[in-house]
Tab-separated table of C-alpha atoms in Angstrom:
chain	number	residue	atom	x	y	z
F	1	UNK	CA	0.000	0.000	0.000
F	2	UNK	CA	2.892	2.358	0.764
F	3	UNK	CA	4.272	1.808	-2.715
F	4	UNK	CA	0.903	2.660	-4.298
F	5	UNK	CA	0.640	5.719	-2.079
F	6	UNK	CA	4.042	7.013	-3.183
F	7	UNK	CA	3.287	6.305	-6.834
F	8	UNK	CA	0.368	8.681	-6.398
F	9	UNK	CA	2.589	11.247	-4.662
F	10	UNK	CA	5.155	11.286	-7.474
F	11	UNK	CA	2.944	12.375	-10.339
F	12	UNK	CA	5.397	12.355	-13.245
F	13	UNK	CA	3.176	13.361	-16.192
F	14	UNK	CA	5.915	12.378	-18.653
F	15	UNK	CA	4.246	13.942	-21.702
F	16	UNK	CA	3.881	17.281	-19.917
F	17	UNK	CA	7.553	17.314	-18.988
F	18	UNK	CA	8.573	16.786	-22.596
F	19	UNK	CA	6.093	19.393	-23.829
F	20	UNK	CA	7.692	21.876	-21.435
F	21	UNK	CA	11.199	20.942	-22.565
F	22	UNK	CA	10.061	21.297	-26.177
F	23	UNK	CA	8.679	24.749	-25.346
F	24	UNK	CA	12.118	25.847	-24.123
F	25	UNK	CA	13.688	24.531	-27.346
F	26	UNK	CA	11.081	26.513	-29.314
F	27	UNK	CA	12.019	29.660	-27.389
F	28	UNK	CA	15.685	29.124	-28.221
F	29	UNK	CA	14.735	28.779	-31.906
F	30	UNK	CA	12.703	32.016	-31.758
F	31	UNK	CA	15.668	33.845	-30.249
F	32	UNK	CA	17.948	32.600	-33.021
F	33	UNK	CA	15.399	33.759	-35.619
F	34	UNK	CA	15.359	37.296	-34.215
F	35	UNK	CA	15.991	39.562	-37.220
F	36	UNK	CA	17.417	42.643	-35.539
F	37	UNK	CA	20.143	42.671	-32.921
F	38	UNK	CA	17.902	42.945	-29.867
F	39	UNK	CA	19.501	40.282	-27.691
F	40	UNK	CA	21.320	41.370	-24.527
F	41	UNK	CA	24.855	40.366	-25.442
F	42	UNK	CA	25.776	38.238	-28.477
F	43	UNK	CA	22.849	36.782	-30.436
F	44	UNK	CA	23.914	33.223	-29.584
F	45	UNK	CA	24.245	33.827	-25.827
F	46	UNK	CA	20.630	33.310	-24.713
F	47	UNK	CA	19.946	30.181	-26.830
F	48	UNK	CA	23.318	28.709	-25.834
F	49	UNK	CA	22.649	29.152	-22.109
F	50	UNK	CA	19.136	27.749	-22.411
F	51	UNK	CA	20.173	24.681	-24.415
F	52	UNK	CA	23.141	24.123	-22.075
F	53	UNK	CA	20.678	23.906	-19.176
F	54	UNK	CA	17.939	22.132	-21.123
F	55	UNK	CA	20.029	19.103	-22.151
F	56	UNK	CA	21.079	17.994	-18.620
F	57	UNK	CA	17.624	18.914	-17.317
F	58	UNK	CA	15.993	16.627	-19.896
F	59	UNK	CA	18.332	13.758	-19.070
F	60	UNK	CA	17.757	14.267	-15.342
F	61	UNK	CA	13.984	14.291	-15.875
F	62	UNK	CA	14.052	11.048	-17.871
F	63	UNK	CA	16.367	9.432	-15.337
F	64	UNK	CA	14.209	10.389	-12.368
F	65	UNK	CA	11.025	9.267	-14.110
F	66	UNK	CA	12.624	5.875	-14.678
F	67	UNK	CA	13.613	5.685	-10.988
F	68	UNK	CA	10.020	6.570	-10.019
F	69	UNK	CA	8.661	3.712	-12.151
F	70	UNK	CA	10.898	1.102	-10.516
F	71	UNK	CA	11.007	2.480	-6.959
F	72	UNK	CA	9.839	-0.066	-4.399
F	73	UNK	CA	11.024	1.104	-0.965
F	74	UNK	CA	10.657	4.189	1.211
F	75	UNK	CA	14.336	4.988	0.654
F	76	UNK	CA	13.927	4.837	-3.118
F	77	UNK	CA	10.936	7.176	-3.013
F	78	UNK	CA	12.826	9.601	-0.761
F	79	UNK	CA	15.619	9.775	-3.358
F	80	UNK	CA	13.088	10.318	-6.163
F	81	UNK	CA	11.467	13.165	-4.222
F	82	UNK	CA	14.843	14.764	-3.444
F	83	UNK	CA	15.904	14.653	-7.079
F	84	UNK	CA	12.501	15.992	-8.113
F	85	UNK	CA	13.037	19.120	-6.012
F	86	UNK	CA	16.496	19.646	-7.551
F	87	UNK	CA	15.085	19.219	-11.067
F	88	UNK	CA	12.269	21.673	-10.324
F	89	UNK	CA	14.749	24.250	-9.000
F	90	UNK	CA	16.842	23.953	-12.170
F	91	UNK	CA	13.713	24.183	-14.347
F	92	UNK	CA	12.599	27.372	-12.583
F	93	UNK	CA	16.097	28.829	-12.994
F	94	UNK	CA	15.914	28.066	-16.716
F	95	UNK	CA	12.490	29.736	-16.913
F	96	UNK	CA	13.884	32.803	-15.144
F	97	UNK	CA	16.706	33.026	-17.693
F	98	UNK	CA	14.224	32.801	-20.575
F	99	UNK	CA	12.118	35.578	-19.033
F	100	UNK	CA	15.086	37.862	-18.343
F	101	UNK	CA	16.506	37.422	-21.837
F	102	UNK	CA	13.111	38.190	-23.356
F	103	UNK	CA	12.738	41.266	-21.148
F	104	UNK	CA	16.149	42.418	-22.327
F	105	UNK	CA	15.056	41.985	-25.947
F	106	UNK	CA	11.902	44.002	-25.231
F	107	UNK	CA	13.973	46.834	-23.745
F	108	UNK	CA	16.178	46.865	-26.844
F	109	UNK	CA	13.051	46.872	-29.020
F	110	UNK	CA	11.725	49.926	-27.162
F	111	UNK	CA	15.027	51.709	-27.717
F	112	UNK	CA	15.040	50.848	-31.417
F	113	UNK	CA	11.465	52.058	-31.906
F	114	UNK	CA	12.056	55.262	-29.945
F	115	UNK	CA	15.155	55.895	-32.051
F	116	UNK	CA	12.880	55.858	-35.115
F	117	UNK	CA	14.738	53.302	-37.213
F	118	UNK	CA	12.394	53.543	-40.169
F	119	UNK	CA	14.568	51.360	-42.396
F	120	UNK	CA	14.098	48.407	-40.077
F	121	UNK	CA	10.474	49.162	-39.154
F	122	UNK	CA	8.826	46.050	-40.686
F	123	UNK	CA	11.488	43.722	-39.261
F	124	UNK	CA	11.092	45.296	-35.831
F	125	UNK	CA	7.395	44.427	-35.982
F	126	UNK	CA	8.281	40.800	-36.732
F	127	UNK	CA	10.705	40.811	-33.808
F	128	UNK	CA	7.965	42.236	-31.570
F	129	UNK	CA	5.772	39.268	-32.511
F	130	UNK	CA	8.713	37.005	-31.676
F	131	UNK	CA	9.025	38.633	-28.240
F	132	UNK	CA	5.279	38.320	-27.661
F	133	UNK	CA	5.289	34.593	-28.487
F	134	UNK	CA	8.311	34.027	-26.271
F	135	UNK	CA	6.512	35.842	-23.465
F	136	UNK	CA	3.500	33.518	-23.802
F	137	UNK	CA	5.677	30.403	-23.644
F	138	UNK	CA	7.806	31.725	-20.771
F	139	UNK	CA	4.823	32.448	-18.545
F	140	UNK	CA	3.204	29.140	-19.440
F	141	UNK	CA	6.372	27.585	-18.013
F	142	UNK	CA	6.096	29.781	-14.907
F	143	UNK	CA	2.450	28.841	-14.324
F	144	UNK	CA	3.155	25.146	-14.933
F	145	UNK	CA	6.223	25.162	-12.680
F	146	UNK	CA	4.878	26.982	-9.615
F	147	UNK	CA	1.228	25.921	-9.336
F	148	UNK	CA	0.781	23.804	-6.196
F	149	UNK	CA	4.449	22.896	-5.902
F	150	UNK	CA	5.033	21.930	-9.520
F	151	UNK	CA	3.825	19.179	-11.850
F	152	UNK	CA	5.248	16.222	-9.938
F	153	UNK	CA	2.854	16.528	-6.992
F	154	UNK	CA	0.116	18.742	-8.394
F	155	UNK	CA	-2.606	16.095	-8.358
F	156	UNK	CA	-2.287	15.801	-4.560
F	157	UNK	CA	-2.658	19.464	-3.687
F	158	UNK	CA	-6.168	20.394	-2.553
F	159	UNK	CA	-7.890	22.984	-4.724
F	160	UNK	CA	-8.087	25.496	-1.863
F	161	UNK	CA	-4.263	25.658	-1.895
F	162	UNK	CA	-4.002	25.929	-5.664
F	163	UNK	CA	-2.422	28.936	-7.339
F	164	UNK	CA	-4.963	28.736	-10.179
F	165	UNK	CA	-8.623	27.760	-10.151
F	166	UNK	CA	-9.485	25.893	-13.346
F	167	UNK	CA	-13.184	25.526	-14.248
F	168	UNK	CA	-12.897	21.715	-14.021
F	169	UNK	CA	-12.134	22.084	-10.312
F	170	UNK	CA	-15.582	23.551	-9.694
F	171	UNK	CA	-17.373	20.579	-11.261
F	172	UNK	CA	-18.143	17.308	-9.576
F	173	UNK	CA	-17.112	15.486	-12.758
F	174	UNK	CA	-13.715	17.185	-12.580
F	175	UNK	CA	-12.867	16.023	-9.077
F	176	UNK	CA	-9.198	15.088	-8.965
F	177	UNK	CA	-8.452	17.144	-12.088
F	178	UNK	CA	-4.738	17.828	-12.574
F	179	UNK	CA	-3.942	20.501	-15.184
F	180	UNK	CA	-1.243	19.784	-17.749
F	181	UNK	CA	1.177	21.996	-19.639
F	182	UNK	CA	-1.325	22.701	-22.430
F	183	UNK	CA	-3.794	24.023	-19.832
F	184	UNK	CA	-1.197	26.501	-18.558
F	185	UNK	CA	-0.219	27.437	-22.120
F	186	UNK	CA	-3.869	28.295	-22.752
F	187	UNK	CA	-3.997	30.405	-19.572
F	188	UNK	CA	-0.844	32.237	-20.637
F	189	UNK	CA	-2.127	32.855	-24.171
F	190	UNK	CA	-5.494	34.200	-23.048
F	191	UNK	CA	-3.872	36.412	-20.415
F	192	UNK	CA	-1.483	37.812	-23.038
F	193	UNK	CA	-4.343	38.573	-25.439
F	194	UNK	CA	-7.114	39.669	-23.060
F	195	UNK	CA	-4.755	41.236	-20.443
F	196	UNK	CA	-6.881	39.600	-17.751
F	197	UNK	CA	-7.952	36.157	-16.509
F	198	UNK	CA	-10.558	34.432	-18.653
F	199	UNK	CA	-11.878	31.059	-17.447
F	200	UNK	CA	-9.001	30.367	-15.019
F	201	UNK	CA	-8.588	32.551	-11.940
F	202	UNK	CA	-5.387	33.319	-10.000
F	203	UNK	CA	-5.835	32.539	-6.304
F	204	UNK	CA	-2.476	33.354	-4.721
F	205	UNK	CA	-0.390	36.510	-4.662
F	206	UNK	CA	2.402	34.944	-6.690
F	207	UNK	CA	-0.043	33.810	-9.378
F	208	UNK	CA	-1.524	37.310	-9.552
F	209	UNK	CA	1.927	38.897	-9.761
F	210	UNK	CA	2.947	36.510	-12.537
F	211	UNK	CA	-0.206	37.289	-14.515
F	212	UNK	CA	0.330	41.017	-13.984
F	213	UNK	CA	3.913	40.762	-15.237
F	214	UNK	CA	2.885	38.814	-18.337
F	215	UNK	CA	0.032	41.197	-19.148
F	216	UNK	CA	2.339	44.199	-18.724
F	217	UNK	CA	4.957	42.799	-21.130
F	218	UNK	CA	2.250	41.809	-23.599
F	219	UNK	CA	0.485	45.184	-23.401
F	220	UNK	CA	3.728	47.068	-23.902
F	221	UNK	CA	4.670	44.916	-26.890
F	222	UNK	CA	1.255	45.261	-28.523
F	223	UNK	CA	1.192	49.023	-27.896
F	224	UNK	CA	4.620	49.414	-29.486
F	225	UNK	CA	3.603	47.333	-32.480
F	226	UNK	CA	0.401	49.365	-32.960
F	227	UNK	CA	2.249	52.669	-32.695
F	228	UNK	CA	4.947	51.566	-35.110
F	229	UNK	CA	2.405	50.181	-37.571
F	230	UNK	CA	0.602	53.540	-37.621
F	231	UNK	CA	3.894	55.321	-38.346
F	232	UNK	CA	4.731	52.919	-41.169
F	233	UNK	CA	1.284	53.296	-42.773
F	234	UNK	CA	1.154	57.089	-42.415
């Protein structure tokens, strides 16, 4: 019974982990595809740092998931849990790097637009879209990584301690619902487009602060794009 109990505690959600790792790889690709020189430091710096962290993180995730599948004693499960916390800390550090690099690119975009670089106007608009997409993915990773202690134990956290209230949690049919990465990606996308919660509500201060930060970056990017588009058309 103890083994079954711990298998419930360590909720691996393997597909979600790989979707999240793929999202980081997509961000690195977007940063490489940036047309103008908006990256803080050399263009290759941000993608190189992210991939350098992503590769060992992916191997560590796969290794710990394998250990969770074959664990049979209390000691084994304690090791799995310890490694899970280390992996989550590294994943959050990687997410922070993605966010900071994207913020740096946004600052450089603001400077370029304020400088009135008309020759690069259309390409700056494409780079603004790049920054906006990166912002959506980055905050999806934040939401997925912090809600109720992270994905590994999310299914055990009671809804009254959740960072986000999903509509399924209010339904009897959704009892025991555990959101996946796609759910958080949807929350991030709708927050970046509507600048407010839609069907999923933030419950904790950190969730509200994260949503405020994402909406602010998104609003600033969209406002810059709109202003620049008007200048180009006029």
